[in-house]
Coordinates of C-alpha atoms in Angstrom, one line a residue:
M1 CA 23.2 -25.6 52.7
S2 CA 18.8 -24.5 51.8
L3 CA 17.8 -23.7 48.0
S4 CA 17.1 -20.2 49.1
N5 CA 20.5 -19.5 50.4
Q6 CA 22.1 -20.9 47.6
K7 CA 20.1 -18.7 45.9
E8 CA 20.4 -15.4 47.8
S9 CA 24.9 -16.9 47.1
V10 CA 24.6 -17.3 44.1
A11 CA 22.7 -13.7 43.3
Q12 CA 26.2 -11.9 45.2
S13 CA 28.3 -13.8 42.6
L14 CA 26.3 -12.2 39.8
K15 CA 27.2 -8.5 41.4
P16 CA 31.0 -8.1 39.9
T17 CA 33.2 -5.8 41.9
A18 CA 36.0 -3.2 40.2
K19 CA 38.0 -6.0 39.7
P20 CA 41.2 -4.8 38.0
D21 CA 41.7 -8.4 36.0
S22 CA 37.9 -8.5 35.0
S23 CA 38.9 -8.0 30.9
E24 CA 39.5 -9.2 27.8
D25 CA 42.0 -11.6 29.4
N26 CA 40.6 -10.9 32.6
R27 CA 43.5 -8.8 33.4
T28 CA 42.9 -4.7 31.4
G29 CA 39.6 -4.5 33.0
V30 CA 37.4 -4.0 30.0
A31 CA 35.4 -7.1 29.1
V32 CA 35.6 -8.7 25.4
N33 CA 31.2 -8.9 25.5
G34 CA 29.8 -5.4 24.8
R35 CA 27.0 -5.8 25.3
A36 CA 28.4 -6.8 29.7
T37 CA 30.1 -3.7 29.9
C38 CA 29.0 -0.2 30.9
R39 CA 30.0 2.3 28.3
V40 CA 30.7 5.1 31.4
C41 CA 33.4 3.4 32.8
K42 CA 34.4 0.3 30.1
R43 CA 34.4 -2.1 32.3
L44 CA 31.8 -5.2 33.7
Y45 CA 28.5 -4.0 34.3
R46 CA 27.7 -3.7 38.4
D47 CA 24.4 -2.7 39.8
P48 CA 23.3 -2.3 36.3
R49 CA 20.2 0.3 35.7
I50 CA 17.7 1.3 32.1
L51 CA 17.1 4.7 31.8
P52 CA 14.2 5.7 31.1
C53 CA 16.1 5.8 27.6
L54 CA 16.5 2.0 27.6
H55 CA 20.1 2.3 27.5
T56 CA 22.6 0.5 30.5
F57 CA 24.5 1.7 32.8
C58 CA 26.3 0.9 36.0
A59 CA 24.8 2.8 39.5
D60 CA 27.6 4.9 40.0
C61 CA 28.1 5.7 36.8
I62 CA 24.6 7.3 36.7
E63 CA 24.9 8.9 39.6
R64 CA 28.4 10.6 39.0
L65 CA 27.0 12.5 35.8
E66 CA 26.8 15.6 36.4
P67 CA 23.0 17.5 36.4
F68 CA 21.8 18.9 33.2
S69 CA 19.6 20.8 34.8
V70 CA 17.5 20.8 38.6
S71 CA 14.3 21.6 40.2
A72 CA 14.0 21.0 43.4
A73 CA 11.9 18.6 45.5
A74 CA 8.0 19.2 46.3
N75 CA 7.7 21.2 49.1
G76 CA 10.8 19.5 50.6
T77 CA 9.5 15.7 51.6
R78 CA 10.2 12.4 51.0
T79 CA 9.1 10.7 47.8
P80 CA 6.9 8.0 49.3
P81 CA 7.6 4.4 47.9
P82 CA 5.9 2.9 45.3
P83 CA 2.3 0.6 45.9
G84 CA 3.4 -2.9 48.4
G85 CA 6.0 -1.3 49.4
C86 CA 8.8 -3.1 47.7
A87 CA 11.1 -0.7 47.2
S88 CA 13.5 1.5 49.6
P89 CA 12.1 4.7 50.9
S90 CA 14.0 7.5 48.5
R91 CA 15.9 9.8 50.4
E92 CA 14.8 13.7 50.5
R93 CA 16.6 15.6 47.6
A94 CA 16.5 17.5 44.1
A95 CA 14.8 15.3 40.8
V96 CA 18.0 15.1 38.6
T97 CA 17.8 15.5 34.8
V98 CA 21.2 14.0 32.7
L99 CA 22.7 13.7 29.4
C100 CA 22.5 10.1 27.7
P101 CA 26.1 9.5 27.8
E102 CA 25.1 6.9 25.5
C103 CA 22.4 8.7 22.5
D104 CA 22.8 12.3 24.2
S105 CA 19.1 12.3 25.3
E106 CA 17.6 14.2 28.5
V107 CA 16.4 12.0 30.9
D108 CA 14.6 12.2 34.0
I109 CA 16.8 10.4 37.1
P110 CA 13.8 9.6 40.2
P111 CA 14.3 11.5 43.5
S112 CA 15.7 8.0 44.7
G113 CA 18.5 8.3 42.6
A114 CA 20.0 5.5 40.2
D115 CA 17.9 3.1 43.3
G116 CA 14.9 4.6 41.5
L117 CA 15.8 2.8 38.3
T118 CA 14.7 -0.3 36.7
T119 CA 17.4 -3.2 37.1
D120 CA 18.8 -5.0 33.5
H121 CA 18.0 -8.1 34.9
L122 CA 19.4 -9.3 30.8
A123 CA 22.9 -7.1 32.2
L124 CA 23.7 -9.5 34.7
D125 CA 23.1 -12.6 32.5
E126 CA 25.9 -11.2 30.2
V127 CA 28.3 -10.3 33.7
F128 CA 27.3 -13.4 34.2
V129 CA 28.2 -15.7 31.3
E130 CA 30.6 -12.8 30.5
T131 CA 32.1 -14.1 34.4
L132 CA 31.7 -17.4 33.4
M133 CA 33.9 -17.5 30.5
S134 CA 36.9 -16.4 32.1
D135 CA 39.7 -18.8 32.1
K136 CA 39.0 -18.9 35.7
S137 CA 37.9 -21.9 37.0
V138 CA 34.3 -22.3 38.1
V139 CA 33.7 -22.1 42.4
C140 CA 31.2 -24.5 43.7
D141 CA 28.7 -22.3 45.6
L142 CA 27.2 -25.5 47.9
C143 CA 30.4 -27.2 49.4
S144 CA 32.8 -25.3 52.3
E145 CA 36.2 -26.6 50.2
G146 CA 35.3 -24.8 47.4
G147 CA 35.8 -27.0 44.6
D148 CA 36.1 -26.5 40.9
A149 CA 32.2 -26.8 39.3
E150 CA 31.2 -29.4 36.9
K151 CA 28.1 -28.4 36.2
R152 CA 24.8 -26.2 36.6
C153 CA 21.4 -27.0 37.8
E154 CA 19.1 -25.5 35.6
V155 CA 16.4 -24.4 37.8
C156 CA 18.4 -24.2 41.6
C157 CA 20.4 -21.6 39.3
V158 CA 24.2 -23.1 41.4
N159 CA 27.2 -23.8 40.1
L160 CA 27.9 -28.0 41.7
C161 CA 31.0 -30.1 41.8
E162 CA 31.1 -33.5 41.3
F163 CA 30.3 -34.5 45.0
C164 CA 27.8 -31.7 45.5
S165 CA 26.6 -32.5 41.7
Q166 CA 25.5 -36.7 42.5
A167 CA 24.4 -35.3 46.2
H168 CA 21.1 -33.2 44.2
R169 CA 20.5 -35.5 41.5
R170 CA 20.4 -38.1 45.2
Q171 CA 17.5 -35.6 46.9
K172 CA 13.8 -35.7 47.1
R173 CA 13.5 -31.9 46.2
T174 CA 15.9 -31.8 43.4
A175 CA 16.1 -35.3 41.6
S176 CA 13.8 -34.1 38.8
H177 CA 16.6 -31.1 38.1
T178 CA 17.9 -30.2 35.5
V179 CA 22.2 -30.7 35.6
Q180 CA 23.6 -29.1 32.7
C181 CA 27.9 -29.7 32.5
V182 CA 29.6 -26.1 33.1
Q183 CA 31.7 -26.6 29.7
E184 CA 28.8 -27.1 27.9
L185 CA 27.4 -24.0 28.7
K186 CA 30.7 -22.1 28.1
T187 CA 29.9 -23.0 24.0
Q188 CA 26.3 -22.1 24.3
G189 CA 27.5 -18.4 26.2
R190 CA 24.2 -17.8 26.9
L191 CA 22.1 -19.3 30.2
S192 CA 19.5 -17.8 33.0
R193 CA 19.5 -16.9 36.2
P194 CA 17.0 -16.1 38.5
V195 CA 15.2 -12.9 39.7
L196 CA 15.6 -12.3 42.3
C197 CA 13.4 -10.0 45.5
S198 CA 15.5 -7.4 46.8
L199 CA 13.1 -7.4 49.3
H200 CA 13.3 -10.6 50.9
P201 CA 16.6 -12.4 49.3
G202 CA 16.7 -15.7 48.0
Q203 CA 13.0 -15.2 46.8
E204 CA 12.8 -15.6 43.4
L205 CA 10.1 -12.9 41.4
R206 CA 7.5 -15.9 40.8
L207 CA 4.2 -13.1 40.7
F208 CA 3.5 -10.9 39.1
C209 CA 0.8 -8.0 40.8
E210 CA -1.8 -6.1 38.0
A211 CA -2.3 -3.4 40.6
C212 CA 1.4 -2.3 41.2
D213 CA 1.9 -3.2 37.6
L214 CA 5.4 -5.1 39.4
P215 CA 6.5 -8.8 39.9
V216 CA 6.6 -9.8 43.3
C217 CA 7.5 -12.6 45.4
L218 CA 5.7 -15.4 47.5
E219 CA 5.9 -13.3 50.3
C220 CA 5.8 -10.1 49.0
G221 CA 2.5 -11.4 48.0
A222 CA 1.3 -12.7 50.6
T223 CA 1.7 -9.5 53.3
F224 CA 2.7 -6.1 51.3
H225 CA 0.4 -7.3 48.1
R226 CA -2.3 -9.7 49.9
D227 CA -5.4 -7.6 49.2
H228 CA -4.2 -7.6 44.7
R229 CA -4.2 -9.5 42.9
C230 CA -0.8 -11.6 41.9
C231 CA -0.8 -14.4 38.9
P232 CA 1.7 -16.1 38.6
A233 CA 4.2 -15.0 36.1
R234 CA 3.3 -17.9 33.6
D235 CA 0.1 -16.2 32.4
V236 CA 0.0 -12.6 31.9
I237 CA 3.8 -13.5 30.4
D238 CA 2.1 -13.0 26.7
V239 CA -0.4 -10.4 27.2
H240 CA 2.1 -8.0 28.6
G241 CA 5.5 -9.5 25.9
N242 CA 2.9 -8.8 23.4
R243 CA 1.5 -5.4 23.9
I244 CA 5.9 -5.3 23.4
R245 CA 5.9 -7.1 20.7
E246 CA 2.9 -5.4 18.8
L247 CA 5.0 -2.0 19.2
V248 CA 8.2 -3.7 18.2
A249 CA 6.5 -5.5 14.6
G250 CA 3.5 -3.0 13.5
R251 CA 5.3 0.6 14.3
L252 CA 9.1 0.4 15.6
R253 CA 10.0 -2.4 13.1
P254 CA 8.5 -0.3 10.1
R255 CA 9.4 2.6 11.1
L256 CA 13.2 1.4 11.7
E257 CA 13.7 0.1 8.0
K258 CA 12.5 3.6 7.3
L259 CA 15.4 5.5 9.0
E260 CA 17.6 3.0 7.9
D261 CA 16.9 3.2 4.6
A262 CA 17.2 7.2 4.6
L263 CA 20.4 6.7 6.2
R264 CA 22.3 4.8 3.1
K265 CA 20.5 7.5 1.3
V266 CA 22.2 10.1 3.0
E267 CA 25.7 7.9 3.4
T268 CA 25.5 7.7 -0.3
S269 CA 24.7 11.0 -1.1
Q270 CA 27.7 12.2 1.7
E271 CA 30.2 9.1 -0.5
T272 CA 29.0 11.0 -3.6
L273 CA 29.4 14.2 -2.8
Q274 CA 33.3 14.1 -1.1
A275 CA 34.0 12.0 -5.1
R276 CA 32.3 14.9 -6.9
V277 CA 34.5 17.3 -4.7
E278 CA 37.3 15.3 -5.0
A279 CA 36.7 15.7 -8.9
T280 CA 36.2 18.9 -8.9
A281 CA 38.9 20.2 -7.0
E282 CA 41.9 18.2 -9.7
E283 CA 40.1 20.3 -12.5
V284 CA 40.7 23.2 -10.5
R285 CA 43.9 22.2 -9.6
A286 CA 44.3 21.6 -13.4
F287 CA 43.7 24.8 -14.1
A288 CA 45.6 27.2 -11.8
R289 CA 48.1 25.2 -13.4
G290 CA 47.7 26.5 -17.2
Y291 CA 46.5 29.7 -15.6
A292 CA 50.0 29.9 -13.7
S293 CA 51.6 31.6 -16.4
A294 CA 49.2 33.9 -18.0
V295 CA 48.4 35.3 -14.4
E296 CA 52.3 35.5 -12.9
A297 CA 52.3 37.5 -16.5
H298 CA 49.6 40.3 -15.5
C299 CA 51.7 40.3 -11.8
L300 CA 54.1 41.7 -13.2
S301 CA 52.0 44.2 -15.6
L302 CA 50.8 45.4 -12.3
L303 CA 53.0 45.5 -10.6
R304 CA 55.6 48.4 -13.0
R305 CA 52.3 49.8 -13.8
L306 CA 52.6 50.8 -10.1
E307 CA 55.5 51.7 -10.1
E308 CA 55.6 54.2 -12.6
L309 CA 52.3 55.7 -10.1
R310 CA 53.6 55.1 -7.3
V311 CA 57.2 58.0 -8.7
Q312 CA 54.6 59.5 -10.5
R313 CA 52.7 60.8 -7.2
R314 CA 56.2 60.7 -5.1
N315 CA 57.1 63.4 -7.2
Q316 CA 54.2 65.1 -6.7
L317 CA 54.4 65.0 -2.6
H318 CA 58.4 66.5 -3.3
L319 CA 56.5 69.4 -4.6
Q320 CA 53.4 69.8 -1.9
R321 CA 56.6 69.5 0.9
A322 CA 58.4 72.1 -0.3
Q323 CA 55.5 75.1 -1.0
L324 CA 54.3 74.2 2.6
Q325 CA 57.7 74.2 3.7
Q326 CA 58.1 77.3 2.3
A327 CA 55.4 79.2 3.7
M328 CA 56.0 77.6 7.1
S329 CA 59.1 79.1 6.8
D330 CA 57.8 82.7 5.5
A331 CA 55.3 81.9 9.0
R332 CA 58.2 81.4 11.3
G333 CA 60.5 83.9 9.9
A334 CA 57.5 86.5 10.6
V335 CA 56.6 85.2 13.7
D336 CA 59.9 85.3 15.5
F337 CA 60.8 88.7 14.1
A338 CA 57.8 89.4 15.9
D339 CA 58.5 88.3 19.2
R340 CA 61.8 89.8 19.4
L341 CA 60.9 92.8 18.4
L342 CA 58.3 93.3 21.3
S343 CA 60.6 91.6 23.5
C344 CA 63.8 93.5 23.1
G345 CA 62.6 96.6 20.6
S346 CA 62.2 99.7 22.4
D347 CA 58.8 102.1 22.4
A348 CA 60.2 104.3 19.1
E349 CA 62.0 101.0 17.9
I350 CA 58.4 98.7 17.3
L351 CA 56.2 102.2 16.9
S352 CA 59.4 102.6 13.5
A353 CA 58.6 99.2 12.7
K354 CA 55.4 99.0 13.0
G355 CA 53.8 99.8 9.5
V356 CA 56.4 97.0 7.7
T357 CA 56.6 94.8 9.8
L358 CA 51.8 94.6 10.4
R359 CA 52.0 94.9 6.6
R360 CA 53.2 91.5 6.3
L361 CA 51.4 89.9 9.3
T362 CA 48.7 91.6 7.6
G363 CA 49.2 89.8 3.9
L364 CA 50.8 85.8 5.8
A365 CA 47.5 85.9 8.1
E366 CA 44.8 86.2 4.9
T367 CA 46.3 84.6 2.4
G368 CA 48.9 82.5 4.0
Y369 CA 47.6 78.6 4.9
D370 CA 44.6 77.6 7.6
P371 CA 46.6 76.4 10.2
H372 CA 43.4 74.1 11.5
P373 CA 43.5 70.4 11.9
A374 CA 40.8 70.6 9.4
T375 CA 42.4 72.1 6.7
V376 CA 46.0 69.4 6.6
A377 CA 44.6 66.7 4.0
P378 CA 47.8 64.0 4.5
D379 CA 46.9 61.8 0.9
D380 CA 46.7 58.1 2.0
G381 CA 47.3 56.7 -1.2
S382 CA 43.2 55.7 -1.8
S383 CA 43.4 57.3 -4.9
I384 CA 45.3 54.1 -6.1
S385 CA 43.0 50.9 -6.1
F386 CA 43.0 47.4 -7.3
V387 CA 39.5 46.1 -8.8
P388 CA 40.0 41.9 -9.3
G389 CA 37.2 41.5 -10.9
E390 CA 36.9 43.8 -14.2
R391 CA 38.2 42.2 -17.1
A392 CA 42.2 42.9 -18.6
G393 CA 41.9 42.2 -22.3
E394 CA 43.6 38.1 -22.6
V395 CA 47.6 36.5 -21.4
E396 CA 48.8 33.7 -23.6
G397 CA 45.0 33.6 -24.9
Y398 CA 43.9 32.9 -21.1
P399 CA 41.5 35.9 -20.5
V400 CA 43.0 37.8 -16.9
V401 CA 40.9 40.5 -14.2
G402 CA 42.4 42.8 -12.5
V403 CA 43.5 46.4 -13.0
I404 CA 44.9 49.2 -11.4
H405 CA 42.4 52.2 -11.3
F406 CA 44.3 55.7 -10.4
K407 CA 41.8 58.4 -10.0
T408 CA 44.0 61.8 -8.9
L409 CA 41.7 64.7 -7.8
D410 CA 41.7 67.5 -10.3
L411 CA 40.9 70.6 -8.0
S412 CA 40.6 72.4 -11.8
K413 CA 37.6 69.4 -13.0
C414 CA 36.4 69.6 -9.9
T415 CA 32.3 71.3 -10.0
I416 CA 29.4 73.6 -8.1
H417 CA 26.1 73.1 -8.7
G418 CA 23.3 74.4 -6.5
E419 CA 22.0 78.3 -6.4
G420 CA 22.8 78.4 -3.0
L421 CA 26.1 78.8 -3.9
Q422 CA 25.3 82.3 -5.6
Q423 CA 22.0 83.4 -3.9
G424 CA 20.5 83.4 -0.3
R425 CA 18.1 84.7 2.3
E426 CA 18.4 86.1 5.7
G427 CA 17.3 83.2 7.8
V428 CA 16.5 80.8 5.5
R429 CA 18.8 77.4 4.5
G430 CA 20.7 77.6 1.7
H431 CA 22.4 73.9 -0.3
F432 CA 25.3 73.1 -3.2
S433 CA 26.7 70.5 -4.0
L434 CA 30.1 69.3 -4.6
V435 CA 31.2 67.0 -7.0
C436 CA 35.1 66.0 -7.0
R437 CA 36.7 65.0 -10.2
N438 CA 39.5 64.0 -11.8
S439 CA 42.0 65.0 -14.3
A440 CA 40.0 63.2 -17.1
G441 CA 36.8 65.1 -15.7
E442 CA 35.3 61.7 -14.2
Q443 CA 33.4 61.5 -10.4
M444 CA 36.1 60.2 -8.3
G445 CA 33.4 57.6 -6.6
R446 CA 34.4 57.2 -3.3
G447 CA 35.2 60.5 -0.7
G448 CA 36.6 60.8 2.5
E449 CA 38.3 63.6 0.8
Q450 CA 38.5 67.0 3.3
V451 CA 36.9 69.2 2.2
L452 CA 36.4 73.0 4.2
V453 CA 34.2 75.6 3.4
S454 CA 34.4 79.0 5.0
I455 CA 31.7 81.6 4.3
V456 CA 32.3 85.3 5.7
H457 CA 30.2 88.9 5.4
K458 CA 32.5 90.8 2.7
E459 CA 31.9 94.1 5.0
K460 CA 31.2 92.3 8.7
K461 CA 35.1 90.4 8.9
N462 CA 33.1 88.8 12.9
C463 CA 30.1 88.0 10.9
T464 CA 30.5 84.0 9.6
V465 CA 28.1 81.5 8.9
E466 CA 28.3 77.5 10.3
T467 CA 28.7 75.4 7.5
A468 CA 28.2 71.7 7.3
V469 CA 29.5 69.3 4.9
V470 CA 27.7 66.3 4.6
D471 CA 29.8 62.8 2.2
N472 CA 27.9 60.6 -0.1
S473 CA 30.8 58.6 -0.2
D474 CA 30.5 58.4 -4.3
G475 CA 32.9 61.5 -4.3
S476 CA 29.9 64.4 -3.9
Y477 CA 29.8 66.8 -0.6
D478 CA 26.3 68.4 -0.2
V479 CA 27.2 71.4 1.1
S480 CA 24.5 73.8 3.4
Y481 CA 25.1 76.8 5.3
T482 CA 21.9 79.4 7.3
P483 CA 23.1 82.9 6.6
A484 CA 22.2 85.1 10.0
E485 CA 22.3 88.8 7.6
P486 CA 21.7 90.2 4.8
G487 CA 24.8 91.2 2.8
T488 CA 27.9 90.4 0.1
Y489 CA 29.9 86.7 1.4
S490 CA 32.3 85.3 0.1
V491 CA 32.5 82.1 -0.3
W492 CA 35.9 79.7 0.3
V493 CA 35.7 76.2 -1.2
C494 CA 38.8 73.5 -0.3
V495 CA 40.0 70.5 -0.5
K496 CA 42.8 69.3 1.1
T497 CA 43.8 72.8 1.5
Q498 CA 43.4 74.1 -1.6
H499 CA 40.3 75.8 -4.0
V500 CA 39.2 74.3 -6.3
K501 CA 38.2 76.0 -9.1
G502 CA 36.5 79.4 -9.0
S503 CA 37.6 80.1 -5.4
P504 CA 36.9 82.0 -3.6
F505 CA 33.0 82.7 -4.8
V506 CA 29.9 85.6 -4.6
L507 CA 27.5 84.9 -2.5
N508 CA 24.6 87.8 -2.5
V509 CA 21.6 86.9 0.9
K510 CA 19.1 89.3 0.8
R511 CA 17.2 90.4 3.5
R512 CA 13.9 88.0 5.5
F513 CA 11.1 88.4 2.5
R514 CA 8.0 90.0 5.1
R515 CA 5.0 88.4 4.4
H516 CA 1.6 90.0 4.5
R517 CA 0.0 90.0 8.0
G518 CA -3.3 91.4 6.9
T519 CA -6.2 90.8 4.2
F520 CA -5.8 90.7 0.3
H521 CA -8.8 92.9 0.2
C522 CA -11.5 95.4 -2.3
C523 CA -12.4 97.6 0.7
S524 CA -11.8 97.0 4.7
F525 CA -16.6 98.1 4.4
C526 CA -16.2 94.9 2.0
S527 CA -13.8 92.6 4.3
S528 CA -14.8 93.5 7.8
G529 CA -19.1 93.5 7.3
G530 CA -19.4 97.2 7.1
S531 CA -17.6 97.5 11.0
K532 CA -16.3 101.6 11.5
E533 CA -14.0 99.7 13.1
A534 CA -12.0 97.5 10.1
R535 CA -8.3 100.3 9.0
C536 CA -6.5 99.9 6.1
G537 CA -3.1 100.4 4.9
C538 CA -4.2 101.7 2.2
P539 CA -4.4 106.0 2.3
G540 CA -8.0 105.5 1.3
T541 CA -11.1 107.0 4.0
M542 CA -14.9 107.0 4.6
P543 CA -17.0 109.0 5.6
G544 CA -19.6 108.7 7.9
G545 CA -17.3 107.6 10.6
F546 CA -15.5 105.0 9.2
K547 CA -11.9 104.7 10.0
G548 CA -11.3 102.2 7.0
C549 CA -12.1 102.4 2.7
G550 CA -14.5 101.9 0.6
H551 CA -14.9 102.1 -3.2
S552 CA -15.3 104.9 -4.5
H553 CA -13.7 107.0 -1.4
K554 CA -11.2 108.7 -1.3
G555 CA -8.0 108.2 -1.5
H556 CA -9.0 104.4 -2.8
P557 CA -6.3 102.7 -4.8
G558 CA -9.2 101.4 -7.1
K559 CA -8.7 97.8 -7.3
P560 CA -7.7 95.2 -4.0
H561 CA -4.7 96.1 -1.7
W562 CA -3.4 94.7 1.3
S563 CA -4.6 95.8 3.9
C564 CA -1.4 95.8 6.2
C565 CA 0.3 98.3 3.3
G566 CA -1.9 98.9 1.2
S567 CA 0.2 97.4 -1.5
T568 CA -1.9 96.0 -4.4
V569 CA 0.5 93.6 -5.8
E570 CA -0.9 90.8 -4.0
Q571 CA 2.3 88.8 -4.1
S572 CA 4.4 91.1 -2.7
E573 CA 6.1 91.6 0.1
C574 CA 5.1 93.6 2.8
L575 CA 6.0 97.7 2.6
P576 CA 7.6 98.8 5.3
Q577 CA 5.9 100.7 8.5
S578 CA 8.4 103.4 7.7
V579 CA 6.8 103.6 3.8
V580 CA 3.6 102.8 5.3
A581 CA 3.3 106.4 7.5
A582 CA 5.1 108.0 4.9
V583 CA 1.7 106.9 1.9
S584 CA 0.0 107.6 5.2
P585 CA 0.4 110.0 7.8
R586 CA -2.5 108.7 9.5
G587 CA -1.4 105.2 11.9
H588 CA -3.6 102.3 10.7
I589 CA -2.7 99.0 11.1
R590 CA -4.4 95.5 9.2
T591 CA -7.9 94.8 8.8
V592 CA -9.4 91.7 11.0
E593 CA -12.3 89.9 9.9
L594 CA -14.8 88.5 11.6

């Protein structure tokens, strides 16, 4: 067997297949050496490839990673191979970004897939060592009998049995090679293996192409790279190795030390925090145990107070229920009687009972409860509240907090403020405020009450005013309205179907304020600049064909006045046309300023 064939055989043997017995004892499928194990499949590396984040995984494991993002291939063409043709043409596919299973970084996969990533030869060395260290015997790579290998040539990187080892030493080409015992190599735990060319199996990468920036074999250097400068790898390893050493020693290692120091500080802080939290938790538990009896006693006191309030409010609701039932019974009796009278009674019977029936129905309609849903105010118990932050004194020497407040609306204590409750003006928006208070005269401090405000004209029953009630959520309510007609109105203000103190109120709405449409002047002659066509609402006249008034002429009021109505009061309403016509028989129009 030639040397190239021997190396090719060794290279093929260094790519382990997925066997169920490549494990701690070569039976469980999990390798002992972590550097020889893929973090995804948990097995020995199979064609290990290096991601841009410098983490290594099997090529087929990388292909199975779920894409994080995908970008279309440029123009749908195949990606050209690297210079020199040392890589197989890439398949036509989209560029894929995946998340590294180790560091969770976003890394780009070449269009050619995992085959376009760099092979991790160090990982292959670890796999070979792991295979060598297994319990199974190492087979000779040269003889056809497949005997157990006892030696290994460090130059050819082949395993030799005793017979092949002696023959290896007798040949002139290999007599000077270093041959070591396999058992010694196992104790060392490290061995070197050649890096072979992917295009020329059996050819070791001994040259480095400066133009292509990649290692090549002798045949690649003589063919694909014959026009490039190719140097022996041993001559350029110091230059490129020093660049890596400078980055590691000058920048990354000091940063790594800082990161390790910062991490130690964070871990120390976490431990300190945990210890402090546990100590504080013990203090809290001790305080809770000491406080338990006092809190329990305070709790029982609050529950007794709550029961007293429940009984008190229940009695009030019973009374309200009885009143509502009575009102409902009266209304139902009257309705049933009226229905029976209209459906069963004759004309004479209806007319004879008309008087008493109408009086009863009218009385119930005017003074009975309004069946509108807005007037129904169910008690949801919101008047009872618990304030946990309010101090409640001390119990058994411990200060306690938590007080039950009970504020029941007292209609006799409710107050109404605002001029809009008693006076209004036609077409002008009026306002007043309702403040709900409890029996102690304190503002309720919360909203949600059913407030109904009704404004009805006393003489024109079909004349009502639409109202708007705004809940301020603090026990106060803003009421606004806009009357359309002047006159006297009745204002009903009800909370929970009951009138507040003073309701119904009397609202006097005045007619709309008539603004002057003319000019407040001394005379029409002066205000118009001597125009003969200027007129005035006063009874004054002026000779010479003037239609308005003038100083010291007949009918002039002798003081400044409004040209529209002749009123001598500047801050006043404009007099109606009927008054103007009565004062001045001739028709007057307001003076227009020129």
